[in-house]
Amino acid sequence: EMFQPIFDKPGMRPSTNYTRPTQINVSLTIHEILGVNEKTHFLITFVWVKLLWFNEFLVWDPVDFDGMERIALPVEFLWRPDFYFYEFIGPGHMGEDASPHVPYLYVNHNGVVTYVVPSKLVTSCHLDVFYFPFDTHTCTLTIGPYLSIVNDITMGHHSTPQELFLKSLEHIKESGEWELTDFDSELLSFLYQEIVNPDEWAMMIYTVKIRRRPTHYLVNLLIPSALLMLIEILSFFLPAHSTDRSIFKVTVLLGYTVFLLFVNDILPNNSGGTPLIGGYFLVCLVLMIVDLLESILISRIMHRSSFGTVRVSSWLRL
Ligand SMILES: *[C@@H]1O[C@H](CO)[C@@H](O)[C@H](O)[C@H]1NC(C)=O
Ligand SMILES: *[C@@H]1O[C@H](CO)[C@@H](O)[C@H](O)[C@H]1NC(C)=O
């Protein structure tokens, strides 16, 4: 009853003095790294954003309210900051689409409002796949108010980066393809250079470092390729004067070509260039072809020398 006038005006920033900005303390934890898209350069994560601020009108003494210290209220009743992610490019904006809707927020008797928003985020991130499958990437998640300048909204840390890193590690399942290796946050402000009146926005930059777990790719790419190369080399033990050897080598080469067709689908390729491992496969293929040519040459020489028409010099025989 007493707070009804405040609930009627959820558009008003809860400050008793409008020249004083409202400080929003933020903490972001990563709950899952859902994947990356190397072609279009984006990162998909599921994050929890916790926002805390002070609502100067919602202060009460618990003694007067049967010891009630905090209360859950529908989000529509109260003012909320207009936060968004700067790198955001896909569905999963705070409280929309793919993200679960959070209908309530908590208000403490001292006026501290706690609002936790889980979001599935698709954010842009430059991905360099040169070292695939041993690649690491550094992405940023920048959160800040969309419209409100620093005179209205300032930001602060709710937890230290170290705490957030440990919390995120707890949540991320061990089995995913991506591993979180580092997490950092930095408070900055963004100055929009306009001659008349430069405006400044507060923002918090979270730096996320992820590393790919290479096991899957080792088993599916490197080991088959290495085995085919091994067979190719061992085929030199086949008798050279029969044509079997060349035929065998052609068969292995065919097998390798089919393997490369599958690899093409797995290898990430983007404007940033093809990965180094693609070059390795190409070198293997070239070696196999050289090998085949050599076998043809050898059988040709042996064939001629067996008729005794040509004297094979000792260095060539070697
Ligand atoms: C509002 O805050 C500013 C500075 O924080 C102060 O100078 C001003 O006197 C305050 N106004 C009122 C009405 O308290
Ligand atoms: C936000 O953090 C600052 C210190 O970093 C602290 O003084 C303030 O009380 C915090 N505000 C809320 C609402 O938790």
Tab-separated table of C-alpha atoms and ligand atoms in Angstrom:
chain	number	residue	atom	x	y	z
A	1	GLU	CA	0.000	0.000	0.000
A	2	MET	CA	2.628	2.389	1.133
A	3	PHE	CA	4.706	1.797	-2.046
A	4	GLN	CA	1.801	1.934	-4.501
A	5	PRO	CA	2.822	5.343	-5.943
A	6	ILE	CA	6.232	3.841	-6.811
A	7	PHE	CA	4.722	0.770	-8.469
A	8	ASP	CA	2.548	3.087	-10.554
A	9	LYS	CA	5.599	4.762	-12.065
A	10	PRO	CA	7.970	1.997	-13.198
A	11	GLY	CA	9.436	4.401	-15.750
A	12	MET	CA	10.973	6.659	-13.126
A	13	ARG	CA	14.565	6.106	-12.132
A	14	PRO	CA	14.495	5.385	-8.374
A	15	SER	CA	16.622	8.261	-7.175
A	16	THR	CA	15.570	10.931	-4.729
A	17	ASN	CA	17.934	13.367	-6.380
A	18	TYR	CA	17.957	13.259	-10.175
A	19	THR	CA	21.414	14.786	-10.443
A	20	ARG	CA	22.803	11.700	-8.747
A	21	PRO	CA	23.297	8.681	-11.041
A	22	THR	CA	22.086	5.198	-10.109
A	23	GLN	CA	24.917	2.723	-9.794
A	24	ILE	CA	24.224	-0.711	-11.238
A	25	ASN	CA	26.517	-3.452	-9.986
A	26	VAL	CA	26.873	-6.259	-12.485
A	27	SER	CA	28.156	-9.786	-12.383
A	28	LEU	CA	28.096	-12.144	-15.339
A	29	THR	CA	28.688	-15.873	-15.112
A	30	ILE	CA	28.913	-18.224	-18.054
A	31	HIS	CA	26.746	-21.283	-17.596
A	32	GLU	CA	27.479	-22.982	-20.877
A	33	ILE	CA	29.552	-22.447	-23.972
A	34	LEU	CA	27.197	-23.756	-26.625
A	35	GLY	CA	29.522	-23.365	-29.565
A	36	VAL	CA	31.092	-21.123	-32.116
A	37	ASN	CA	30.469	-20.598	-35.803
A	38	GLU	CA	33.745	-20.112	-37.616
A	39	LYS	CA	32.157	-19.097	-40.905
A	40	THR	CA	30.052	-16.270	-39.599
A	41	HIS	CA	32.258	-15.450	-36.600
A	42	PHE	CA	29.945	-15.825	-33.697
A	43	LEU	CA	29.969	-17.307	-30.244
A	44	ILE	CA	26.926	-18.843	-28.570
A	45	THR	CA	26.829	-18.823	-24.799
A	46	PHE	CA	24.308	-19.166	-22.050
A	47	VAL	CA	24.978	-16.583	-19.364
A	48	TRP	CA	23.422	-15.353	-16.157
A	49	VAL	CA	23.558	-11.631	-15.626
A	50	LYS	CA	23.009	-10.443	-12.092
A	51	LEU	CA	22.160	-6.772	-11.661
A	52	LEU	CA	21.982	-4.992	-8.329
A	53	TRP	CA	20.984	-1.411	-7.718
A	54	PHE	CA	19.600	0.782	-5.057
A	55	ASN	CA	15.955	1.794	-5.161
A	56	GLU	CA	15.908	4.751	-2.822
A	57	PHE	CA	12.121	4.680	-2.460
A	58	LEU	CA	11.790	1.040	-1.423
A	59	VAL	CA	13.281	1.193	2.042
A	60	TRP	CA	11.429	-0.176	5.036
A	61	ASP	CA	12.085	-1.327	8.551
A	62	PRO	CA	11.522	-5.110	8.847
A	63	VAL	CA	10.216	-4.608	12.410
A	64	ASP	CA	7.159	-2.796	11.040
A	65	PHE	CA	6.424	-5.630	8.589
A	66	ASP	CA	6.540	-8.716	10.828
A	67	GLY	CA	10.246	-9.086	10.207
A	68	MET	CA	9.892	-9.332	6.433
A	69	GLU	CA	13.342	-8.533	5.087
A	70	ARG	CA	12.848	-8.968	1.367
A	71	ILE	CA	10.042	-9.381	-1.081
A	72	ALA	CA	9.700	-10.710	-4.617
A	73	LEU	CA	7.912	-8.310	-6.924
A	74	PRO	CA	6.834	-8.563	-10.552
A	75	VAL	CA	9.440	-6.937	-12.762
A	76	GLU	CA	6.819	-4.745	-14.436
A	77	PHE	CA	6.220	-2.906	-11.144
A	78	LEU	CA	9.677	-1.434	-10.908
A	79	TRP	CA	12.227	0.508	-12.871
A	80	ARG	CA	14.914	-1.558	-14.565
A	81	PRO	CA	18.058	-0.436	-16.386
A	82	ASP	CA	17.972	-0.672	-20.204
A	83	PHE	CA	20.963	-2.982	-20.492
A	84	TYR	CA	22.043	-4.761	-23.652
A	85	PHE	CA	25.086	-6.511	-25.052
A	86	TYR	CA	27.163	-4.551	-27.553
A	87	GLU	CA	28.230	-7.679	-29.493
A	88	PHE	CA	24.716	-9.079	-29.578
A	89	ILE	CA	23.686	-10.342	-33.022
A	90	GLY	CA	21.157	-13.116	-32.510
A	91	PRO	CA	18.138	-14.250	-30.530
A	92	GLY	CA	18.426	-14.463	-26.796
A	93	HIS	CA	18.353	-10.812	-25.873
A	94	MET	CA	17.790	-10.217	-22.190
A	95	GLY	CA	14.451	-11.775	-21.320
A	96	GLU	CA	13.424	-12.383	-24.935
A	97	ASP	CA	13.054	-15.201	-27.440
A	98	ALA	CA	15.273	-18.122	-26.567
A	99	SER	CA	15.957	-16.908	-23.061
A	100	PRO	CA	13.714	-17.897	-20.177
A	101	HIS	CA	11.442	-15.120	-18.984
A	102	VAL	CA	12.128	-13.985	-15.437
A	103	PRO	CA	8.928	-12.582	-13.995
A	104	TYR	CA	10.160	-11.459	-10.566
A	105	LEU	CA	12.936	-9.563	-8.898
A	106	TYR	CA	13.915	-9.328	-5.265
A	107	VAL	CA	13.812	-6.166	-3.192
A	108	ASN	CA	15.656	-6.042	0.098
A	109	HIS	CA	14.431	-3.882	2.970
A	110	ASN	CA	17.455	-1.575	2.541
A	111	GLY	CA	16.361	-0.787	-1.014
A	112	VAL	CA	18.763	-3.094	-2.875
A	113	VAL	CA	17.052	-4.613	-5.902
A	114	THR	CA	18.432	-7.902	-7.258
A	115	TYR	CA	17.540	-8.849	-10.803
A	116	VAL	CA	18.947	-12.009	-12.346
A	117	VAL	CA	18.530	-12.532	-16.084
A	118	PRO	CA	19.529	-15.798	-17.772
A	119	SER	CA	20.181	-15.260	-21.475
A	120	LYS	CA	21.183	-17.301	-24.437
A	121	LEU	CA	23.515	-15.019	-26.309
A	122	VAL	CA	24.738	-15.057	-29.863
A	123	THR	CA	27.546	-12.553	-29.973
A	124	SER	CA	30.039	-11.597	-32.630
A	125	CYS	CA	33.626	-12.592	-32.043
A	126	HIS	CA	36.603	-12.725	-34.377
A	127	LEU	CA	37.666	-16.362	-34.713
A	128	ASP	CA	41.077	-17.275	-36.029
A	129	VAL	CA	41.152	-20.975	-36.929
A	130	PHE	CA	44.751	-21.191	-38.144
A	131	TYR	CA	45.748	-23.570	-35.353
A	132	PHE	CA	42.600	-25.737	-35.571
A	133	PRO	CA	41.987	-28.101	-33.735
A	134	PHE	CA	44.363	-26.585	-31.181
A	135	ASP	CA	42.821	-23.139	-31.393
A	136	THR	CA	42.026	-20.692	-28.620
A	137	HIS	CA	39.827	-17.653	-28.973
A	138	THR	CA	39.342	-14.454	-27.059
A	139	CYS	CA	35.853	-13.021	-27.184
A	140	THR	CA	34.353	-10.055	-25.417
A	141	LEU	CA	30.911	-9.610	-23.939
A	142	THR	CA	30.222	-5.947	-23.331
A	143	ILE	CA	27.203	-4.995	-21.293
A	144	GLY	CA	25.916	-1.505	-20.695
A	145	PRO	CA	22.875	0.763	-20.814
A	146	TYR	CA	21.431	1.353	-24.248
A	147	LEU	CA	20.372	4.955	-23.861
A	148	SER	CA	21.160	6.196	-20.376
A	149	ILE	CA	24.375	8.201	-20.155
A	150	VAL	CA	26.754	8.197	-17.177
A	151	ASN	CA	24.848	11.065	-15.564
A	152	ASP	CA	21.951	8.630	-15.115
A	153	ILE	CA	23.522	5.195	-14.845
A	154	THR	CA	26.983	4.232	-13.705
A	155	MET	CA	28.214	0.686	-13.302
A	156	GLY	CA	30.230	-1.276	-10.784
A	157	HIS	CA	31.531	-4.755	-10.119
A	158	HIS	CA	29.416	-7.018	-7.969
A	159	SER	CA	32.013	-9.803	-7.842
A	160	THR	CA	35.677	-9.908	-8.680
A	161	PRO	CA	36.682	-11.428	-12.047
A	162	GLN	CA	38.345	-14.292	-10.179
A	163	GLU	CA	35.097	-15.179	-8.376
A	164	LEU	CA	33.187	-15.057	-11.645
A	165	PHE	CA	35.742	-17.291	-13.350
A	166	LEU	CA	35.497	-19.925	-10.603
A	167	LYS	CA	31.701	-19.731	-10.583
A	168	SER	CA	31.569	-20.149	-14.359
A	169	LEU	CA	33.886	-23.153	-14.205
A	170	GLU	CA	31.516	-24.752	-11.697
A	171	HIS	CA	28.597	-24.391	-14.081
A	172	ILE	CA	30.165	-25.348	-17.388
A	173	LYS	CA	29.854	-29.045	-18.059
A	174	GLU	CA	33.147	-30.798	-18.526
A	175	SER	CA	32.041	-32.690	-21.615
A	176	GLY	CA	31.606	-29.786	-24.009
A	177	GLU	CA	33.856	-29.126	-26.953
A	178	TRP	CA	34.980	-25.827	-25.463
A	179	GLU	CA	36.885	-25.183	-22.321
A	180	LEU	CA	36.943	-21.850	-20.515
A	181	THR	CA	40.546	-20.910	-19.836
A	182	ASP	CA	40.274	-17.342	-18.633
A	183	PHE	CA	37.693	-14.785	-17.668
A	184	ASP	CA	38.218	-11.146	-16.937
A	185	SER	CA	36.120	-8.052	-16.520
A	186	GLU	CA	36.893	-4.428	-16.937
A	187	LEU	CA	34.873	-1.315	-16.254
A	188	LEU	CA	35.079	1.259	-18.999
A	189	SER	CA	33.144	4.119	-20.396
A	190	PHE	CA	32.306	4.723	-23.984
A	191	LEU	CA	32.612	8.279	-25.189
A	192	TYR	CA	30.648	9.264	-28.227
A	193	GLN	CA	32.505	12.132	-29.848
A	194	GLU	CA	29.967	14.696	-30.806
A	195	ILE	CA	31.131	18.276	-31.062
A	196	VAL	CA	28.169	19.904	-29.383
A	197	ASN	CA	27.740	17.729	-26.311
A	198	PRO	CA	29.830	14.583	-26.042
A	199	ASP	CA	27.931	11.854	-24.263
A	200	GLU	CA	29.437	9.095	-22.228
A	201	TRP	CA	28.076	5.654	-21.488
A	202	ALA	CA	29.236	3.275	-18.803
A	203	MET	CA	30.009	-0.251	-19.888
A	204	MET	CA	31.483	-3.430	-18.519
A	205	ILE	CA	33.661	-5.573	-20.756
A	206	TYR	CA	33.947	-9.268	-19.989
A	207	THR	CA	36.792	-11.014	-21.757
A	208	VAL	CA	36.244	-14.707	-22.318
A	209	LYS	CA	39.061	-17.011	-23.383
A	210	ILE	CA	38.076	-20.422	-24.692
A	211	ARG	CA	40.060	-23.380	-25.939
A	212	ARG	CA	38.895	-26.245	-28.123
A	213	ARG	CA	39.258	-29.780	-26.802
A	214	PRO	CA	41.110	-31.457	-29.680
A	215	THR	CA	40.547	-35.158	-28.885
A	216	HIS	CA	37.571	-35.584	-31.223
A	217	TYR	CA	39.523	-34.107	-34.132
A	218	LEU	CA	42.660	-36.078	-33.354
A	219	VAL	CA	40.695	-39.314	-33.519
A	220	ASN	CA	38.753	-38.375	-36.645
A	221	LEU	CA	41.311	-36.432	-38.645
A	222	LEU	CA	44.927	-36.895	-37.698
A	223	ILE	CA	44.981	-40.599	-36.824
A	224	PRO	CA	43.219	-41.855	-40.019
A	225	SER	CA	45.454	-39.643	-42.122
A	226	ALA	CA	48.577	-40.886	-40.352
A	227	LEU	CA	47.478	-44.524	-40.779
A	228	LEU	CA	46.895	-44.097	-44.512
A	229	MET	CA	50.322	-42.521	-44.844
A	230	LEU	CA	51.810	-45.457	-42.941
A	231	ILE	CA	50.183	-47.970	-45.304
A	232	GLU	CA	51.476	-45.948	-48.223
A	233	ILE	CA	55.030	-46.090	-46.893
A	234	LEU	CA	54.830	-49.778	-45.975
A	235	SER	CA	53.686	-50.592	-49.506
A	236	PHE	CA	57.309	-50.176	-50.553
A	237	PHE	CA	57.784	-53.660	-49.140
A	238	LEU	CA	55.644	-55.024	-51.965
A	239	PRO	CA	57.735	-56.527	-54.774
A	240	ALA	CA	58.670	-53.703	-57.071
A	241	HIS	CA	58.719	-55.579	-60.346
A	242	SER	CA	55.052	-56.487	-60.219
A	243	THR	CA	52.462	-53.886	-61.092
A	244	ASP	CA	50.683	-54.695	-57.814
A	245	ARG	CA	52.551	-51.960	-56.038
A	246	SER	CA	51.348	-49.159	-58.284
A	247	ILE	CA	47.805	-50.493	-58.167
A	248	PHE	CA	47.967	-50.691	-54.409
A	249	LYS	CA	49.225	-47.130	-54.191
A	250	VAL	CA	46.441	-45.899	-56.454
A	251	THR	CA	43.936	-47.603	-54.142
A	252	VAL	CA	45.389	-45.890	-51.075
A	253	LEU	CA	45.388	-42.589	-52.927
A	254	LEU	CA	41.722	-43.080	-53.764
A	255	GLY	CA	41.015	-43.868	-50.122
A	256	TYR	CA	42.786	-40.686	-49.090
A	257	THR	CA	40.795	-38.614	-51.559
A	258	VAL	CA	37.542	-39.944	-50.124
A	259	PHE	CA	38.843	-39.158	-46.631
A	260	LEU	CA	39.604	-35.588	-47.716
A	261	LEU	CA	36.019	-35.197	-48.914
A	262	PHE	CA	34.792	-35.882	-45.385
A	263	VAL	CA	37.475	-33.678	-43.877
A	264	ASN	CA	36.266	-30.766	-45.982
A	265	ASP	CA	33.012	-30.792	-44.069
A	266	ILE	CA	34.694	-30.859	-40.679
A	267	LEU	CA	37.400	-28.276	-41.264
A	268	PRO	CA	36.384	-24.743	-40.387
A	269	ASN	CA	36.986	-22.288	-43.167
A	270	ASN	CA	36.446	-18.584	-43.043
A	271	SER	CA	37.719	-15.352	-44.459
A	272	GLY	CA	40.544	-15.474	-41.936
A	273	GLY	CA	42.135	-18.300	-43.956
A	274	THR	CA	42.192	-22.055	-43.867
A	275	PRO	CA	43.679	-23.847	-40.897
A	276	LEU	CA	47.216	-25.126	-40.889
A	277	ILE	CA	45.981	-28.713	-40.715
A	278	GLY	CA	44.431	-28.258	-44.185
A	279	GLY	CA	47.925	-27.603	-45.491
A	280	TYR	CA	49.139	-30.740	-43.776
A	281	PHE	CA	46.506	-32.846	-45.570
A	282	LEU	CA	47.482	-31.278	-48.870
A	283	VAL	CA	51.154	-32.090	-48.277
A	284	CYS	CA	50.183	-35.710	-47.488
A	285	LEU	CA	48.233	-35.915	-50.735
A	286	VAL	CA	51.125	-34.467	-52.747
A	287	LEU	CA	53.532	-36.937	-51.108
A	288	MET	CA	51.251	-39.823	-52.061
A	289	ILE	CA	51.125	-38.675	-55.679
A	290	VAL	CA	54.903	-38.239	-55.819
A	291	ASP	CA	55.207	-41.684	-54.305
A	292	LEU	CA	52.957	-43.142	-57.003
A	293	LEU	CA	54.932	-41.433	-59.781
A	294	GLU	CA	58.104	-42.798	-58.298
A	295	SER	CA	56.685	-46.344	-58.268
A	296	ILE	CA	55.702	-45.998	-61.901
A	297	LEU	CA	59.200	-44.818	-62.734
A	298	ILE	CA	60.805	-47.672	-60.797
A	299	SER	CA	58.708	-50.360	-62.474
A	300	ARG	CA	59.435	-48.787	-65.851
A	301	ILE	CA	63.195	-48.921	-65.215
A	302	MET	CA	63.052	-52.483	-63.897
A	303	HIS	CA	60.930	-53.578	-66.792
A	304	ARG	CA	63.484	-52.233	-69.294
A	305	SER	CA	66.513	-53.534	-67.429
A	306	SER	CA	65.021	-57.054	-67.216
A	307	PHE	CA	65.250	-57.253	-71.020
A	308	GLY	CA	68.868	-56.225	-70.759
A	309	THR	CA	68.545	-53.640	-73.506
A	310	VAL	CA	69.585	-50.742	-71.342
A	311	ARG	CA	72.467	-50.647	-68.915
A	312	VAL	CA	71.275	-49.146	-65.685
A	313	SER	CA	73.969	-47.056	-64.128
A	314	SER	CA	74.818	-47.983	-60.555
A	315	TRP	CA	73.576	-44.666	-59.011
A	316	LEU	CA	70.144	-45.080	-60.607
A	317	ARG	CA	69.956	-48.681	-59.435
A	318	LEU	CA	70.609	-47.394	-55.952
B	1	LIG	C1	21.425	16.615	-5.387
B	1	LIG	O1	22.769	16.164	-5.428
B	1	LIG	C2	23.713	17.167	-5.785
B	1	LIG	C3	25.061	16.522	-5.885
B	1	LIG	O2	25.059	15.174	-5.673
B	1	LIG	C4	23.690	18.265	-4.729
B	1	LIG	O3	24.594	19.297	-5.118
B	1	LIG	C5	22.284	18.821	-4.631
B	1	LIG	O4	22.240	19.758	-3.568
B	1	LIG	C6	21.283	17.709	-4.351
B	1	LIG	N1	19.930	18.240	-4.364
B	1	LIG	C7	19.082	18.021	-3.425
B	1	LIG	C8	17.724	18.635	-3.609
B	1	LIG	O5	19.358	17.332	-2.439
B	2	LIG	C1	27.835	-1.566	-5.646
B	2	LIG	O1	29.220	-1.675	-5.376
B	2	LIG	C2	29.730	-0.630	-4.594
B	2	LIG	C3	31.202	-0.857	-4.402
B	2	LIG	O2	31.790	-1.429	-5.504
B	2	LIG	C4	29.030	-0.561	-3.255
B	2	LIG	O3	29.495	0.547	-2.508
B	2	LIG	C5	27.531	-0.439	-3.457
B	2	LIG	O4	26.861	-0.507	-2.219
B	2	LIG	C6	27.040	-1.541	-4.375
B	2	LIG	N1	25.626	-1.297	-4.627
B	2	LIG	C7	24.715	-2.268	-4.515
B	2	LIG	C8	23.340	-1.894	-4.829
B	2	LIG	O5	25.012	-3.406	-4.177
